[in-house]
């Protein structure tokens, strides 16, 4: 068994430790092992690398512990070792924010172990923990190599996750076999595979003796054995297989109580994708997916796609007769405010705006006729329309009526309409065009 001195911080390691205690992140990057021995005049504190590095070790985990300690976990294997050596030195490397990667700490062996080459009769795969003092470092991390070997702790944790998943997804059920037949009071069962609370068992064919004059439940127990009980709930708590009711010599009732799972009910990961032919669609992080519905789908909610009445409309420029649309350009159809107006029973538009205009007359001539009429909006008193009479004949009858419409500001002209007025010999108006 190798015996090592405690890990000694190098000078650069101590400088990095001070930076970490001041707020910098202390990031461990890797470990190394070697077979070097300290020479005369050499100091461990001044080293920038191992004296004779032989193998680089990936970090599998880092854990801060009480007392200002930190546990860095790695694995020592002889994988890739072509020539064996004695492991006399172990170094821990870290990332300095100013200098880059440095040798942070080093330990040497008073009694070293031999690491044999790969391919021999000895296979080495040992979990190895390096414990260093990190003091009051506020943040500690490590560069974890995802291709590193899985240690026993990780395997145990993974096995627990697999068992939990199997228990949740599969539970207790029969995959294949375990069918029963009876002769007298002997029940025989076929070879089969079943799960009991997520644990899989491959069961060889066998038989079980039934009790006379009794109702009994046959089940697969957590030890992988086929057993019988009169307690239905106890059997259902394991993996219930069959029910038998017997008289003194034979089976009266035989009922298959297996819960058989079908492997086709499970979806392969390769069958699920964000897109692609013959794939089950996968949603993204926002719950959305890129889907295209094409091909032979001829109806949507029972309606045919097209441009005829009762069709789901197509956006292709073709008129869809009798399309019932809720809104047009963001407006409803009706008689209320901000609605598209409808005609009344007589086919007339109700001109509510004109009915609420204030009328002002001006420009009275010598004959007492007003030559200008202003129509102003009731809501804000802005000018809506102005009518101006002009071009009088010899009798003083005005032959031109100019209507000027204004925008909502009351000053910008929106439209102008000029009417020509015709009179008869009596001075009465006969047409306006």
Coordinates of C-alpha atoms in Angstrom, one line a residue:
X1 CA 0.0 0.0 0.0
X2 CA 1.5 3.3 -1.1
X3 CA 2.1 6.0 1.5
X4 CA 2.0 9.7 0.4
X5 CA 2.9 12.9 2.1
X6 CA 0.1 15.4 2.4
X7 CA -0.6 17.6 -0.6
X8 CA 1.7 20.6 -0.6
X9 CA 0.7 23.8 -2.4
X10 CA 3.2 25.2 -4.8
X11 CA 4.1 28.8 -4.8
X12 CA 1.8 29.4 -7.8
X13 CA -0.8 27.3 -6.0
X14 CA -0.6 29.6 -2.9
X15 CA -0.9 32.7 -5.1
X16 CA -4.0 31.2 -6.8
X17 CA -5.4 30.3 -3.3
X18 CA -5.1 34.0 -2.3
X19 CA -6.9 35.0 -5.5
X20 CA -9.7 32.5 -4.8
X21 CA -10.2 33.8 -1.3
X22 CA -10.4 37.3 -2.8
X23 CA -13.3 36.1 -5.0
X24 CA -11.8 34.4 -8.1
X25 CA -13.2 31.0 -9.0
X26 CA -10.9 28.1 -8.1
X27 CA -11.1 25.7 -11.0
X28 CA -9.3 22.3 -10.9
X29 CA -8.5 21.0 -14.4
X30 CA -6.8 17.6 -14.1
X31 CA -4.4 15.4 -12.1
X32 CA -1.2 13.7 -13.1
X33 CA 0.8 10.8 -11.8
X34 CA 4.5 10.2 -12.4
X35 CA 7.6 8.2 -11.2
X36 CA 9.9 11.2 -10.5
X37 CA 12.0 11.7 -7.4
X38 CA 13.0 15.0 -6.0
X39 CA 16.7 15.8 -6.8
X40 CA 19.3 17.7 -4.9
X41 CA 18.5 21.4 -4.8
X42 CA 14.9 20.9 -6.0
X43 CA 11.9 22.1 -4.0
X44 CA 8.3 20.9 -4.4
X45 CA 7.0 24.4 -4.0
X46 CA 8.9 25.6 -7.0
X47 CA 7.8 22.9 -9.4
X48 CA 5.6 23.8 -12.4
X49 CA 5.0 20.2 -13.4
X50 CA 5.7 16.7 -12.1
X51 CA 9.3 15.7 -12.1
X52 CA 8.5 12.8 -14.5
X53 CA 4.9 12.8 -15.5
X54 CA 3.6 9.5 -16.9
X55 CA -0.2 9.7 -17.1
X56 CA -2.9 12.4 -17.0
X57 CA -6.0 11.7 -14.9
X58 CA -9.4 13.2 -15.6
X59 CA -11.4 14.6 -12.7
X60 CA -14.7 12.9 -12.2
X61 CA -16.1 15.1 -9.3
X62 CA -15.2 17.8 -6.9
X63 CA -16.8 18.2 -3.5
X64 CA -16.3 21.0 -0.9
X65 CA -16.2 19.7 2.6
X66 CA -16.1 21.2 6.1
X67 CA -13.0 22.7 7.6
X68 CA -11.9 24.4 4.4
X69 CA -11.2 21.1 2.6
X70 CA -12.0 20.0 -0.9
X71 CA -12.2 16.4 -2.2
X72 CA -11.2 15.9 -5.9
X73 CA -12.1 12.5 -7.2
X74 CA -10.3 10.8 -10.1
X75 CA -9.5 7.2 -11.3
X76 CA -6.1 5.6 -11.6
X77 CA -6.1 2.9 -14.3
X78 CA -3.4 1.1 -16.3
X79 CA -5.3 1.7 -19.5
X80 CA -2.9 3.0 -22.2
X81 CA 0.2 2.2 -20.0
X82 CA 2.8 0.5 -22.2
X83 CA 5.5 0.3 -19.6
X84 CA 4.8 -0.1 -15.9
X85 CA 6.2 2.3 -13.3
X86 CA 6.1 3.2 -9.6
X87 CA 3.7 6.0 -8.8
X88 CA 5.9 8.2 -6.7
X89 CA 4.3 11.6 -7.3
X90 CA 0.8 12.9 -7.8
X91 CA 0.0 16.5 -8.9
X92 CA -3.2 18.5 -9.0
X93 CA -3.6 21.2 -11.6
X94 CA -5.8 24.3 -11.6
X95 CA -6.6 27.3 -13.8
X96 CA -5.1 30.6 -12.8
X97 CA -7.0 33.6 -14.2
X98 CA -3.7 35.4 -15.0
X99 CA -1.2 32.6 -15.7
X100 CA -3.4 29.9 -17.2
X101 CA -3.0 26.3 -16.1
X102 CA -0.6 25.7 -13.2
X103 CA 0.5 22.9 -10.9
X104 CA -1.6 23.8 -7.8
X105 CA -0.5 21.0 -5.4
X106 CA 1.8 18.0 -5.3
X107 CA 2.3 14.9 -3.1
X108 CA 5.1 12.4 -3.1
X109 CA 5.2 8.8 -2.0
X110 CA 7.4 7.5 0.9
X111 CA 6.4 4.0 -0.3
X112 CA 5.2 3.8 -3.9
X113 CA 2.9 1.3 -5.6
X114 CA 3.7 -0.3 -9.0
X115 CA 1.3 0.4 -11.8
X116 CA 1.6 -2.5 -14.3
X117 CA 1.3 -2.0 -18.1
X118 CA -2.0 -2.7 -19.8
X119 CA -2.6 -6.1 -21.3
X120 CA -1.2 -8.2 -18.4
X121 CA -2.9 -10.3 -15.9
X122 CA -3.6 -7.4 -13.6
X123 CA -6.2 -4.8 -14.5
X124 CA -6.1 -1.6 -12.4
X125 CA -9.1 0.7 -12.0
X126 CA -8.9 2.4 -8.6
X127 CA -10.9 5.4 -7.5
X128 CA -8.5 8.0 -6.0
X129 CA -9.4 11.0 -3.9
X130 CA -7.1 14.1 -3.6
X131 CA -7.9 16.2 -0.5
X132 CA -6.6 19.8 -0.4
X133 CA -7.2 22.8 1.8
X134 CA -9.0 25.6 -0.1
X135 CA -9.6 27.8 2.9
X136 CA -12.2 30.5 2.3
X137 CA -12.4 30.2 -1.5
X138 CA -15.8 31.5 -2.4
X139 CA -16.3 29.4 -5.6
X140 CA -14.8 26.0 -6.4
X141 CA -15.3 24.1 -9.7
X142 CA -13.6 21.5 -11.8
X143 CA -13.1 20.6 -15.4
X144 CA -15.0 17.3 -15.7
X145 CA -14.1 15.0 -18.5
X146 CA -17.3 13.4 -19.8
X147 CA -15.4 10.5 -21.3
X148 CA -13.9 9.5 -17.9
X149 CA -14.5 6.1 -16.4
X150 CA -17.6 5.7 -14.2
X151 CA -16.7 4.9 -10.6
X152 CA -18.6 2.5 -8.3
X153 CA -20.5 5.3 -6.5
X154 CA -21.7 6.6 -9.9
X155 CA -22.7 3.1 -10.9
X156 CA -24.7 2.6 -7.7
X157 CA -26.5 5.9 -8.2
X158 CA -27.2 5.1 -11.8
X159 CA -28.5 1.6 -10.8
X160 CA -30.9 3.3 -8.3
X161 CA -32.2 5.6 -11.0
X162 CA -32.7 2.7 -13.4
X163 CA -34.5 0.7 -10.7
X164 CA -36.7 3.7 -9.8
X165 CA -37.6 4.2 -13.5
X166 CA -38.4 0.6 -14.0
X167 CA -40.6 0.6 -10.9
X168 CA -42.4 3.7 -12.1
X169 CA -42.8 2.8 -15.8
X170 CA -43.1 -1.0 -15.7
X171 CA -44.0 -1.8 -12.1
X172 CA -45.1 -5.5 -11.8
X173 CA -46.0 -7.1 -15.0
X174 CA -45.4 -10.1 -17.2
X175 CA -43.4 -9.7 -20.4
X176 CA -43.6 -13.2 -21.8
X177 CA -44.7 -16.6 -20.7
X178 CA -45.8 -17.8 -17.2
X179 CA -49.0 -19.3 -18.6
X180 CA -50.6 -22.0 -16.3
X181 CA -52.1 -25.4 -16.9
X182 CA -53.4 -27.8 -14.3
X183 CA -53.7 -31.5 -13.7
X184 CA -55.5 -32.4 -10.5
X185 CA -54.1 -30.0 -7.9
X186 CA -50.8 -29.4 -9.7
X187 CA -50.4 -26.1 -11.5
X188 CA -47.6 -26.0 -14.1
X189 CA -46.3 -22.8 -15.6
X190 CA -44.2 -22.1 -18.7
X191 CA -40.9 -20.3 -18.9
X192 CA -41.3 -16.5 -18.7
X193 CA -40.0 -13.1 -18.0
X194 CA -41.7 -10.7 -15.5
X195 CA -41.0 -7.6 -13.4
X196 CA -41.7 -7.4 -9.7
X197 CA -41.8 -3.7 -8.6
X198 CA -39.4 -2.8 -11.4
X199 CA -37.0 -5.7 -10.9
X200 CA -36.7 -8.1 -13.8
X201 CA -36.8 -11.9 -13.4
X202 CA -36.3 -14.7 -16.0
X203 CA -38.3 -17.6 -14.6
X204 CA -37.7 -21.2 -15.6
X205 CA -40.7 -23.5 -16.2
X206 CA -42.0 -25.3 -13.1
X207 CA -45.0 -26.3 -11.1
X208 CA -46.7 -25.4 -7.8
X209 CA -48.9 -27.6 -5.6
X210 CA -52.4 -26.2 -5.0
X211 CA -54.3 -26.5 -1.7
X212 CA -57.5 -28.5 -1.7
X213 CA -60.9 -26.8 -1.1
X214 CA -59.5 -23.3 -1.3
X215 CA -59.3 -20.1 -3.4
X216 CA -55.7 -19.1 -3.9
X217 CA -53.7 -16.5 -5.8
X218 CA -50.4 -17.5 -7.6
X219 CA -47.8 -14.7 -7.8
X220 CA -44.2 -14.0 -8.5
X221 CA -42.4 -12.8 -5.4
X222 CA -39.5 -10.3 -5.1
X223 CA -37.1 -13.2 -4.8
X224 CA -38.1 -14.5 -8.3
X225 CA -40.0 -17.5 -6.9
X226 CA -43.6 -18.5 -7.9
X227 CA -45.7 -18.7 -4.7
X228 CA -49.4 -19.0 -3.6
X229 CA -51.5 -17.1 -1.1
X230 CA -55.2 -16.7 -0.1
X231 CA -54.6 -13.0 0.4
X232 CA -55.4 -11.2 -2.9
X233 CA -53.9 -7.9 -1.8
X234 CA -50.6 -9.6 -0.9
X235 CA -50.4 -11.2 -4.3
X236 CA -51.3 -7.9 -6.1
X237 CA -48.5 -6.2 -4.2
X238 CA -46.0 -8.4 -6.0
X239 CA -46.7 -9.7 -9.5
X240 CA -50.1 -11.5 -9.7
X241 CA -50.2 -14.4 -12.2
X242 CA -53.2 -16.6 -11.8
X243 CA -56.2 -17.5 -9.6
X244 CA -57.4 -21.0 -8.8
X245 CA -60.4 -22.3 -6.9
X246 CA -60.2 -26.0 -5.9
X247 CA -62.3 -28.8 -4.4
X248 CA -60.8 -31.9 -2.8
X249 CA -59.2 -33.2 -5.9
X250 CA -59.4 -30.8 -8.8
X251 CA -59.5 -27.1 -9.9
X252 CA -63.0 -25.7 -10.1
X253 CA -62.1 -22.2 -11.4
X254 CA -58.9 -21.1 -13.2
X255 CA -58.5 -17.4 -14.1
X256 CA -55.6 -15.7 -15.9
X257 CA -54.7 -12.6 -13.7
X258 CA -51.5 -11.6 -15.5
X259 CA -50.8 -8.0 -16.4
X260 CA -49.0 -8.6 -19.7
X261 CA -47.0 -5.7 -21.2
X262 CA -46.4 -5.4 -24.9
X263 CA -43.0 -4.1 -26.0
X264 CA -44.7 -2.4 -29.0
X265 CA -46.3 0.0 -26.4
X266 CA -42.8 1.5 -25.8
X267 CA -41.5 4.2 -28.2
X268 CA -37.9 4.0 -29.3
X269 CA -35.9 7.2 -28.9
X270 CA -34.9 7.0 -32.6
X271 CA -38.6 7.3 -33.5
X272 CA -38.9 10.7 -31.9
X273 CA -37.5 13.8 -33.6
X274 CA -38.2 17.5 -34.1
X275 CA -39.0 16.8 -37.8
X276 CA -38.5 14.3 -40.5
X277 CA -40.5 11.6 -42.3
X278 CA -42.2 8.8 -40.2
X279 CA -41.2 10.5 -36.9
X280 CA -43.1 11.2 -33.7
X281 CA -42.9 15.0 -33.3
X282 CA -40.9 16.4 -30.4
X283 CA -41.8 19.8 -28.9
X284 CA -39.1 22.3 -28.1
X285 CA -38.4 24.1 -24.8
X286 CA -41.4 26.5 -25.5
X287 CA -43.8 23.6 -26.1
X288 CA -43.8 24.3 -29.9
X289 CA -42.9 22.1 -32.8
X290 CA -42.2 22.4 -36.5
X291 CA -44.9 20.4 -38.1
X292 CA -46.2 20.1 -41.7
X293 CA -49.7 18.7 -42.3
X294 CA -49.9 17.7 -46.0
X295 CA -50.8 14.8 -48.1
X296 CA -54.2 13.1 -48.1
X297 CA -55.8 15.0 -45.2
X298 CA -59.0 16.2 -46.9
X299 CA -61.0 17.6 -44.0
X300 CA -60.3 19.7 -41.0
X301 CA -62.8 19.3 -38.1
X302 CA -65.1 17.6 -40.6
X303 CA -64.9 20.5 -43.1
X304 CA -63.4 20.3 -46.6
X305 CA -60.7 22.7 -47.6
X306 CA -61.6 24.9 -50.5
X307 CA -63.3 28.1 -51.6
X308 CA -67.0 27.0 -51.8
X309 CA -69.7 27.6 -49.1
X310 CA -69.0 25.6 -45.9
X311 CA -65.3 25.1 -46.9
X312 CA -62.3 25.9 -44.8
X313 CA -61.0 28.9 -46.9
X314 CA -57.7 28.9 -48.8
X315 CA -55.6 32.0 -48.9
X316 CA -55.1 32.0 -52.7
X317 CA -57.0 35.1 -53.9
X318 CA -60.1 33.2 -54.9
X319 CA -63.5 34.6 -53.7
X320 CA -65.0 32.4 -51.0
X321 CA -68.7 33.0 -51.2
X322 CA -70.7 33.4 -48.0
X323 CA -67.5 33.3 -45.9
X324 CA -68.6 34.1 -42.3
X325 CA -65.7 36.2 -40.9
X326 CA -65.8 37.5 -37.4
X327 CA -63.8 40.7 -38.2
X328 CA -62.7 42.7 -41.2
X329 CA -59.4 44.6 -40.8
X330 CA -59.9 44.4 -37.1
X331 CA -63.5 45.8 -37.0
X332 CA -66.8 44.1 -36.3
X333 CA -69.9 44.7 -38.4
X334 CA -72.7 46.4 -36.5
X335 CA -74.4 49.7 -35.5
X336 CA -72.1 50.6 -32.5
X337 CA -69.0 52.8 -32.3
X338 CA -65.9 51.8 -34.3
X339 CA -68.0 49.2 -36.3
X340 CA -68.5 48.7 -40.0
X341 CA -72.1 50.0 -40.6
X342 CA -75.0 48.0 -42.0
X343 CA -77.9 49.2 -44.0
X344 CA -81.4 49.5 -42.5
X345 CA -84.6 47.8 -43.7
X346 CA -84.9 50.3 -46.5
X347 CA -81.4 49.7 -47.7
X348 CA -80.2 53.0 -46.3
X349 CA -77.1 53.7 -44.2
X350 CA -78.0 55.5 -41.0
X351 CA -75.9 58.7 -41.1
X352 CA -75.5 59.2 -37.3
X353 CA -72.6 61.5 -37.9
X354 CA -74.6 63.9 -40.0
X355 CA -77.5 63.9 -37.6
X356 CA -75.1 65.2 -34.8
X357 CA -73.4 68.0 -36.8
X358 CA -73.8 71.6 -35.6
X359 CA -74.8 74.0 -38.5
X360 CA -73.6 77.6 -38.8
X361 CA -74.8 79.9 -41.6
X362 CA -73.0 83.1 -42.8
X363 CA -72.4 85.4 -45.8
X364 CA -75.9 86.7 -46.2
X365 CA -76.3 88.6 -49.5
X366 CA -78.5 91.6 -50.5
X367 CA -81.4 89.3 -51.2
X368 CA -81.2 87.7 -47.7
X369 CA -79.6 84.4 -48.8
X370 CA -76.8 82.8 -46.8
X371 CA -73.9 81.9 -49.1
X372 CA -72.0 79.7 -46.6
X373 CA -73.0 76.9 -44.3
X374 CA -70.5 75.2 -42.0
X375 CA -71.2 71.7 -40.5
X376 CA -69.1 71.1 -37.4
X377 CA -68.6 67.9 -35.3
X378 CA -70.5 67.9 -32.1
X379 CA -67.8 66.1 -30.2
X380 CA -64.9 68.6 -30.7
X381 CA -66.4 71.5 -32.8
X382 CA -64.0 70.8 -35.7
X383 CA -65.2 71.5 -39.2
X384 CA -66.7 68.6 -41.0
X385 CA -68.0 70.1 -44.3
X386 CA -68.5 73.6 -45.7
X387 CA -71.1 74.5 -48.4
X388 CA -70.4 77.7 -50.4
X389 CA -72.8 79.2 -53.0
X390 CA -71.3 81.1 -55.9
X391 CA -71.8 82.2 -59.5
X392 CA -75.2 84.0 -59.3
X393 CA -77.3 84.7 -62.4
X394 CA -79.0 88.0 -63.4
X395 CA -81.8 87.2 -61.0
X396 CA -79.4 86.5 -58.1
X397 CA -79.8 82.7 -58.2
X398 CA -76.6 81.0 -57.3
X399 CA -75.7 78.4 -60.0
X400 CA -72.8 76.7 -58.2
X401 CA -72.7 74.9 -54.7
X402 CA -69.2 73.8 -53.6
X403 CA -69.0 71.2 -50.8
X404 CA -65.6 70.9 -49.1
X405 CA -65.1 67.9 -46.6
X406 CA -62.4 68.2 -43.9
X407 CA -60.4 65.6 -42.1
X408 CA -60.6 65.1 -38.3
X409 CA -58.4 68.1 -37.6
X410 CA -61.0 70.4 -39.2
X411 CA -58.5 72.2 -41.5
X412 CA -57.1 69.6 -43.9
X413 CA -59.2 69.2 -47.0
X414 CA -60.3 65.6 -47.5
X415 CA -62.6 66.0 -50.6
X416 CA -64.3 68.7 -52.7
X417 CA -67.5 68.2 -54.6
X418 CA -68.9 70.9 -56.9
X419 CA -72.7 70.9 -57.8
X420 CA -74.3 72.8 -60.7
X421 CA -77.7 74.2 -59.9
X422 CA -80.3 74.8 -62.7
X423 CA -83.4 77.1 -62.3
X424 CA -86.7 77.5 -64.4
X425 CA -88.2 80.8 -65.5
X426 CA -89.9 81.2 -62.0
X427 CA -86.5 80.9 -60.2
X428 CA -87.2 77.4 -58.8
X429 CA -84.5 74.8 -58.7
X430 CA -85.0 72.1 -61.3
X431 CA -81.8 70.1 -61.0
X432 CA -78.5 69.7 -59.0
X433 CA -75.8 67.8 -60.7

